[in-house]
Coordinates of C-alpha atoms and ligand atoms in Angstrom, one line a residue:
M1 CA 40.0 -136.3 2.7
D2 CA 40.0 -139.6 4.8
L3 CA 36.4 -139.4 5.8
S4 CA 33.1 -137.5 5.5
V5 CA 30.8 -137.5 8.6
I6 CA 27.3 -136.9 7.7
V7 CA 25.0 -135.6 10.4
P8 CA 21.2 -135.2 9.8
T9 CA 19.8 -132.5 12.0
F10 CA 16.2 -131.4 12.9
N11 CA 16.4 -128.7 15.5
E12 CA 19.5 -129.9 17.2
G13 CA 21.2 -126.5 18.0
P14 CA 22.5 -127.2 21.5
N15 CA 24.2 -130.3 20.4
V16 CA 26.3 -128.9 17.5
A17 CA 29.4 -127.5 19.2
E18 CA 29.8 -130.5 21.5
L19 CA 29.4 -132.8 18.5
V20 CA 32.0 -131.0 16.3
R21 CA 34.5 -130.8 19.2
R22 CA 34.3 -134.5 20.1
T23 CA 34.5 -135.6 16.4
S24 CA 37.6 -133.5 15.9
D25 CA 39.3 -134.7 19.2
A26 CA 38.5 -138.3 18.3
L27 CA 40.1 -138.1 14.8
T28 CA 43.3 -136.1 15.3
G29 CA 45.8 -136.8 12.5
R30 CA 43.0 -137.6 10.1
L31 CA 41.5 -135.4 7.3
V32 CA 37.9 -135.3 8.2
E33 CA 35.0 -133.1 7.3
V34 CA 31.5 -132.8 9.0
I35 CA 28.5 -132.2 6.8
F36 CA 25.3 -131.2 8.6
V37 CA 22.3 -131.8 6.4
D38 CA 19.7 -129.7 8.2
D39 CA 15.9 -129.6 7.9
S40 CA 15.6 -127.5 11.0
T41 CA 12.7 -124.9 11.6
D42 CA 14.7 -123.0 14.4
D43 CA 18.0 -121.3 14.6
T44 CA 20.1 -124.4 14.1
P45 CA 21.6 -123.2 10.8
D46 CA 23.0 -120.1 12.4
V47 CA 24.5 -122.3 15.3
I48 CA 26.1 -124.5 12.7
R49 CA 27.6 -121.5 10.8
A50 CA 29.0 -120.0 14.0
V51 CA 30.5 -123.4 15.0
A52 CA 32.0 -123.8 11.6
A53 CA 33.8 -120.5 11.8
S54 CA 35.9 -121.6 14.8
A55 CA 36.1 -125.4 14.3
D56 CA 39.4 -127.3 13.9
I57 CA 38.0 -129.2 11.0
P58 CA 36.0 -128.3 7.9
V59 CA 32.3 -128.1 8.8
R60 CA 29.8 -127.7 6.0
L61 CA 26.0 -127.0 6.1
I62 CA 23.4 -128.2 3.7
H63 CA 20.2 -126.6 4.7
R64 CA 17.2 -127.9 2.8
D65 CA 14.2 -125.6 2.4
N66 CA 12.3 -128.5 0.8
P67 CA 13.1 -131.4 2.9
V68 CA 12.2 -134.5 0.9
G69 CA 12.5 -138.0 2.4
G70 CA 13.0 -136.8 6.0
L71 CA 16.0 -138.2 7.9
G72 CA 16.7 -140.9 5.2
G73 CA 16.6 -138.2 2.4
A74 CA 18.9 -136.0 4.3
V75 CA 21.4 -138.8 4.6
V76 CA 21.4 -139.6 0.9
E77 CA 21.9 -135.8 0.2
G78 CA 24.9 -135.8 2.5
I79 CA 26.4 -138.9 0.8
R80 CA 26.0 -137.2 -2.6
A81 CA 27.8 -134.2 -1.3
A82 CA 30.6 -135.8 0.6
E83 CA 34.3 -135.0 -0.3
S84 CA 35.4 -138.5 0.6
N85 CA 34.2 -141.9 -0.6
R86 CA 34.1 -143.1 2.9
C87 CA 31.0 -141.8 4.6
V88 CA 30.0 -142.1 8.2
V89 CA 26.4 -141.4 9.1
M90 CA 25.7 -140.3 12.6
D91 CA 23.0 -138.7 14.6
G92 CA 23.2 -135.1 15.7
D93 CA 22.1 -135.6 19.3
L94 CA 25.4 -137.3 20.6
Q95 CA 23.4 -140.7 21.2
H96 CA 26.1 -141.9 18.8
P97 CA 29.5 -141.3 20.5
P98 CA 31.8 -139.6 18.0
E99 CA 34.8 -141.5 19.5
V100 CA 33.4 -144.8 17.9
I101 CA 34.0 -143.2 14.5
A102 CA 37.7 -144.2 15.0
D103 CA 36.6 -147.9 15.5
L104 CA 34.5 -147.7 12.3
L105 CA 37.4 -146.3 10.4
A106 CA 39.9 -148.9 11.6
R107 CA 37.6 -151.8 10.7
A108 CA 36.9 -150.3 7.3
E109 CA 40.6 -149.9 6.6
E110 CA 41.0 -153.7 6.8
G111 CA 39.6 -153.6 3.3
D112 CA 37.1 -156.5 3.1
T113 CA 33.8 -154.7 3.6
D114 CA 31.4 -152.3 2.0
V115 CA 29.6 -151.3 5.2
V116 CA 30.7 -151.2 8.8
V117 CA 27.9 -150.9 11.2
A118 CA 28.1 -149.6 14.9
S119 CA 25.8 -152.1 16.7
R120 CA 24.2 -151.9 20.0
Y121 CA 23.4 -155.7 19.9
I122 CA 26.8 -157.3 20.0
A123 CA 29.1 -158.0 22.9
G124 CA 30.5 -154.7 24.1
G125 CA 27.5 -152.7 22.9
T126 CA 24.5 -151.6 24.8
S127 CA 21.2 -149.8 24.1
D128 CA 20.8 -148.3 27.5
G129 CA 20.2 -144.8 26.0
L130 CA 16.9 -145.9 24.5
A131 CA 14.3 -143.7 26.3
N132 CA 12.3 -146.4 28.0
A133 CA 11.3 -150.1 28.2
V134 CA 8.7 -149.8 25.5
R135 CA 11.2 -148.5 23.1
T136 CA 13.7 -151.1 23.9
A137 CA 11.1 -153.8 23.3
V138 CA 10.0 -152.2 20.1
S139 CA 13.6 -151.9 18.9
R140 CA 14.3 -155.6 19.8
A141 CA 11.2 -156.9 18.2
S142 CA 11.5 -154.9 15.0
T143 CA 15.1 -155.9 14.7
L144 CA 14.1 -159.6 14.8
L145 CA 11.2 -159.1 12.3
T146 CA 13.5 -157.2 10.0
K147 CA 16.2 -159.8 10.1
A148 CA 13.6 -162.6 9.4
M149 CA 12.5 -160.8 6.3
F150 CA 16.0 -160.4 5.0
P151 CA 17.8 -163.4 6.6
K152 CA 20.5 -163.5 4.0
K153 CA 21.3 -159.8 3.4
L154 CA 21.2 -159.0 7.1
H155 CA 22.9 -162.1 8.3
N156 CA 26.0 -160.2 9.4
C157 CA 24.1 -157.4 10.7
S158 CA 22.8 -157.5 14.3
D159 CA 21.5 -153.9 14.2
P160 CA 19.9 -153.0 11.0
M161 CA 17.9 -150.2 12.7
T162 CA 21.0 -148.3 13.8
G163 CA 21.5 -144.9 12.4
F164 CA 25.3 -145.1 13.0
F165 CA 27.5 -146.7 10.3
L166 CA 30.3 -146.2 7.7
V167 CA 29.6 -147.0 4.0
H168 CA 31.9 -146.8 1.0
R169 CA 30.0 -144.7 -1.5
D170 CA 31.4 -146.8 -4.4
S171 CA 29.6 -149.8 -3.3
L172 CA 26.2 -147.9 -3.5
E173 CA 24.0 -146.9 -6.3
V174 CA 23.1 -143.6 -4.7
E175 CA 20.5 -142.8 -7.4
T176 CA 18.5 -146.0 -6.8
L177 CA 18.1 -145.4 -3.0
R178 CA 14.5 -144.6 -2.1
P179 CA 14.8 -143.2 1.4
R180 CA 11.5 -143.3 3.3
G181 CA 11.7 -142.0 6.8
F182 CA 14.0 -143.1 9.6
K183 CA 15.7 -146.3 8.5
I184 CA 18.3 -145.6 5.9
L185 CA 20.7 -148.3 6.7
L186 CA 18.0 -150.9 6.2
E187 CA 17.3 -149.4 2.8
I188 CA 21.0 -149.7 1.8
L189 CA 21.4 -153.2 3.0
A190 CA 18.2 -154.5 1.6
R191 CA 18.8 -153.3 -1.9
K192 CA 21.8 -155.5 -2.7
Q193 CA 24.1 -158.0 -0.8
M194 CA 26.7 -155.9 1.0
R195 CA 29.7 -157.1 2.8
V196 CA 29.0 -156.1 6.4
A197 CA 31.1 -156.0 9.5
E198 CA 30.3 -154.6 12.9
V199 CA 31.8 -152.7 15.8
P200 CA 30.1 -152.5 19.2
F201 CA 29.0 -149.2 20.7
S202 CA 27.0 -147.9 23.6
F203 CA 23.9 -146.0 22.7
A204 CA 24.0 -143.0 24.9
P205 CA 21.3 -140.8 26.3
R206 CA 20.5 -137.6 24.3
F207 CA 23.0 -134.8 25.1
A208 CA 20.2 -132.1 24.6
G209 CA 16.9 -131.5 23.0
E210 CA 14.1 -134.0 22.2
S211 CA 13.7 -137.0 20.1
K212 CA 11.8 -136.8 16.7
A213 CA 10.8 -140.5 16.8
S214 CA 7.1 -140.9 16.7
F215 CA 4.2 -143.4 16.3
S216 CA 3.9 -142.2 12.7
Q217 CA 7.6 -142.8 12.0
G218 CA 6.9 -146.3 13.3
M219 CA 4.1 -146.9 10.9
R220 CA 6.2 -145.6 8.0
F221 CA 9.0 -148.0 9.1
L222 CA 6.5 -151.0 8.9
T223 CA 5.5 -149.8 5.4
Q224 CA 9.1 -149.6 4.3
L225 CA 9.6 -153.1 5.5
T226 CA 6.6 -154.5 3.8
M227 CA 7.5 -152.7 0.5
L228 CA 11.0 -153.8 0.6
R229 CA 10.2 -157.4 1.4
F230 CA 6.7 -158.2 0.6
G231 CA 7.9 -161.4 -1.2
R232 CA 9.0 -163.9 1.2
M233 CA 6.5 -163.4 4.1
S234 CA 3.6 -163.3 1.7
A235 CA 4.7 -166.5 0.0
F236 CA 5.2 -168.2 3.5
A237 CA 1.6 -167.0 4.5
L238 CA 0.2 -168.4 1.2
V239 CA 1.8 -171.8 1.7
G240 CA 0.6 -171.9 5.3
G241 CA -3.0 -171.0 4.3
L242 CA -3.1 -173.6 1.4
G243 CA -1.8 -176.1 3.8
A244 CA -4.6 -175.5 6.4
V245 CA -7.3 -175.9 3.6
A246 CA -5.6 -179.0 2.3
N247 CA -5.6 -180.5 5.8
L248 CA -9.3 -180.0 6.1
L249 CA -10.1 -181.5 2.7
I250 CA -7.9 -184.5 3.3
M251 CA -9.5 -185.1 6.7
G252 CA -13.0 -184.8 5.2
G253 CA -12.1 -187.1 2.3
L254 CA -10.8 -189.8 4.5
Q255 CA -13.9 -189.7 6.7
L256 CA -16.0 -190.1 3.6
L257 CA -14.0 -193.3 3.0
G258 CA -15.0 -194.4 6.4
V259 CA -11.9 -193.6 8.3
Q260 CA -12.5 -192.8 12.0
Y261 CA -12.2 -188.9 12.6
L262 CA -9.1 -188.9 14.9
I263 CA -7.2 -191.2 12.6
A264 CA -8.3 -189.1 9.7
A265 CA -6.9 -185.9 11.5
I266 CA -3.6 -187.5 12.3
I267 CA -3.1 -188.7 8.6
A268 CA -4.1 -185.2 7.3
S269 CA -1.7 -183.6 9.6
I270 CA 1.2 -185.7 8.7
I271 CA 0.5 -185.2 5.0
T272 CA 0.2 -181.4 5.4
I273 CA 3.3 -181.2 7.6
V274 CA 5.5 -182.8 5.0
A275 CA 4.0 -181.0 2.2
N276 CA 4.3 -177.7 3.9
F277 CA 8.0 -178.5 4.6
L278 CA 8.7 -179.3 0.9
A279 CA 6.9 -176.1 -0.2
L280 CA 9.2 -174.1 2.1
E281 CA 12.2 -176.0 0.8
Y282 CA 11.5 -175.6 -2.8
L283 CA 9.5 -172.3 -3.0
V284 CA 9.8 -169.9 -0.1
F285 CA 13.4 -170.5 1.0
A286 CA 14.7 -172.1 -2.2
D287 CA 17.5 -169.6 -2.4
M288 CA 18.7 -170.4 1.1
R289 CA 18.8 -174.2 1.1
E290 CA 22.3 -174.6 -0.3
E291 CA 24.0 -172.7 2.5
S292 CA 22.0 -173.9 5.4
G293 CA 23.2 -177.4 6.0
L294 CA 21.4 -180.8 5.8
M295 CA 17.7 -181.0 4.8
R296 CA 17.0 -183.6 7.5
H297 CA 18.3 -181.1 10.2
R298 CA 16.0 -178.5 8.8
F299 CA 13.1 -180.9 8.8
I300 CA 13.8 -181.9 12.5
K301 CA 13.8 -178.2 13.6
S302 CA 10.7 -177.4 11.6
F303 CA 8.8 -180.5 12.8
T304 CA 9.9 -179.8 16.4
F305 CA 8.6 -176.2 16.1
N306 CA 5.2 -177.4 14.9
G307 CA 4.8 -179.8 17.8
I308 CA 5.8 -177.2 20.4
E309 CA 3.6 -174.6 18.8
A310 CA 0.6 -177.0 18.9
I311 CA 1.4 -177.9 22.6
V312 CA 1.9 -174.2 23.7
R313 CA -1.1 -172.8 21.8
I314 CA -3.8 -174.8 23.5
P315 CA -2.9 -173.6 27.1
V316 CA -2.7 -170.0 25.8
I317 CA -6.2 -170.3 24.4
W318 CA -7.3 -171.6 27.7
V319 CA -5.8 -168.6 29.6
L320 CA -7.3 -166.0 27.1
V321 CA -10.6 -167.6 27.5
S322 CA -10.9 -168.3 31.2
Q323 CA -8.8 -165.6 32.6
A324 CA -9.2 -162.7 30.0
H325 CA -12.8 -163.8 29.2
M326 CA -12.2 -163.6 25.5
P327 CA -14.6 -165.4 23.0
S328 CA -13.0 -168.8 22.2
V329 CA -12.9 -168.1 18.4
I330 CA -11.1 -164.8 18.9
A331 CA -8.6 -166.4 21.3
A332 CA -7.8 -169.1 18.8
A333 CA -7.5 -166.5 15.9
L334 CA -5.1 -164.4 18.0
T335 CA -2.9 -167.3 18.9
L336 CA -2.8 -168.4 15.2
I337 CA -1.7 -164.9 14.2
A338 CA 1.0 -164.8 16.9
A339 CA 2.1 -168.3 15.9
F340 CA 2.3 -167.3 12.3
V341 CA 4.7 -164.6 13.0
V342 CA 6.9 -166.6 15.4
R343 CA 6.9 -169.4 12.8
F344 CA 8.1 -167.2 10.1
V345 CA 10.8 -165.7 12.3
F346 CA 11.9 -169.1 13.4
H347 CA 12.1 -170.5 10.0
A348 CA 13.9 -167.6 8.4
L349 CA 16.5 -167.1 11.2
V350 CA 17.0 -170.6 12.6
V351 CA 15.9 -173.3 10.2
Y352 CA 17.4 -171.7 7.1
A353 CA 20.3 -169.9 8.8
P354 CA 23.3 -169.9 6.6
K355 CA 26.1 -172.1 8.0
K356 CA 29.0 -170.2 6.3
S357 CA 29.6 -166.5 5.7
R358 CA 31.9 -164.2 3.9
V359 CA 32.8 -161.9 6.9
G360 CA 33.5 -164.6 9.4
R361 CA 34.3 -162.4 12.3
A362 CA 30.9 -160.7 12.1
V363 CA 29.0 -163.9 12.2
R364 CA 29.5 -164.4 16.0
A365 CA 27.7 -161.1 16.4
V366 CA 24.4 -162.5 15.2
E367 CA 24.5 -165.6 17.4
P368 CA 23.0 -164.0 20.6
L369 CA 20.0 -162.9 18.6
E370 CA 19.5 -166.3 17.1
D371 CA 19.7 -167.9 20.4
E372 CA 17.0 -165.6 21.5
V373 CA 14.8 -166.8 18.7
T374 CA 15.5 -170.4 19.4
A375 CA 14.7 -169.9 23.1
Ligands
LIG1 N1 17.7 -133.6 8.3 C1 16.8 -134.3 9.1 N2 15.5 -134.3 8.7 N3 17.2 -134.8 10.2 C2 16.2 -135.4 11.0 C3 14.9 -135.5 10.7 C4 14.5 -134.9 9.5 O1 13.3 -134.9 9.1 N4 14.3 -136.1 11.7 C5 15.3 -136.6 12.6 N5 16.4 -136.0 12.2 C6 17.7 -136.1 12.9 C7 17.7 -135.7 14.3 O2 17.9 -134.3 14.4 C8 18.8 -136.6 14.9 O3 20.1 -136.0 14.7 C9 18.7 -137.8 14.1 O4 17.9 -137.6 13.0 C10 18.0 -138.9 14.9 O5 16.7 -138.5 15.3 P1 16.2 -138.6 16.9 O6 15.1 -137.7 17.0 O7 17.4 -138.4 17.8 O8 15.6 -140.0 16.8 P2 16.0 -141.4 17.6 O9 17.0 -141.2 18.6 O10 14.7 -142.0 18.1 O11 16.4 -142.4 16.5 C11 17.6 -142.6 16.2 O12 18.0 -143.8 16.8 C12 17.5 -144.9 16.2 C13 18.1 -146.1 17.0 O13 17.1 -146.5 18.0 C14 17.9 -142.6 14.7 O14 19.3 -142.6 14.4 C15 17.5 -143.8 14.1 O15 18.0 -143.8 12.7 C16 18.1 -144.9 14.9 O16 17.6 -146.1 14.2
LIG2 MN1 18.3 -139.7 19.1

């Protein structure tokens, strides 16, 4: 067997025949099986059995009566049951064009990767099939936030939220995966450093049926993210909070010594900016310093960010208070929270971005996203 294609399904009956037909057409000359891991509550299992009986390639059905772990749990079960060590994971609604499997396979056969990701966010890919502008924005923002939380492990991955990828089972410790909800690729990439390459694809509209994505899936995703990576971001928040307190203490102390308040504020700010930077260098991003170029370049970027943030925040507060009639304290707090998140993303993805990488070709893929953050 060259390849096992794992397709999680939840009430996808009308898509099954078309999916099997296109998969088998796209991979003529290859030994390939399709495994449906099905949690449906309708007649989808019967449809799969009927299609299996007349298909050109082996089609297997795992129907779970006790569906643990949702979509992610289904994928893990499929990977366990696969005949081949090379596993492709693909949605059952044809938003992932089966023809792209050939590209995934070709890239995997170059031999220098553990995972090949089908990405919407590199040149040649599109996310046009996302249902609406809100979902597009949510997808973009959550991709950036996720990348900021795992800047090293996801450096070569522009689309950690995709559900379309090829993985070598040998590179996984299947038993240690704890699938929660929708984002199984993230779970795989966040556990340990994988060698990742990407191929572009166009995310298509659904062939038939309805999406199972929901607000509660979104919340589950945020929990997954926090659990996987509570570390770096909370350390970043702690350093920032201590810095703010230190700033006030220094300013108060200087004033007690008779220093004029504006001068005291300037001195306190300079001291905290430098101390904050050193804490980021030696605590929060210590593991990323070596690969991210010169310290003085990082300092210039970080310092510039602080300056721009200070300049931008004031007019935003003014707009919130005078146009949106918000109480000034709430407006200031909101801008501080927003600034915190943007600052974290900027430091993780830009200031401490690795300069070199193991899968050179894939690096270019990330640049558009990082340009976005810089902008
Ligand atoms: N077995 C099983 N169990 N399959 C499920 C379950 C479940 O609980 N929930 C959803 N699925 C299947 C669906 O039947 C479909 O084949 C696939 O998982 C994706 O679900 P959709 O309902 O089509 O969700 P989507 O299009 O919003 O999400 C997809 O696109 C995202 C990218 O925007 C998923 O592939 C995500 O993983 C992907 O990140
Ligand atoms: Mn879908």
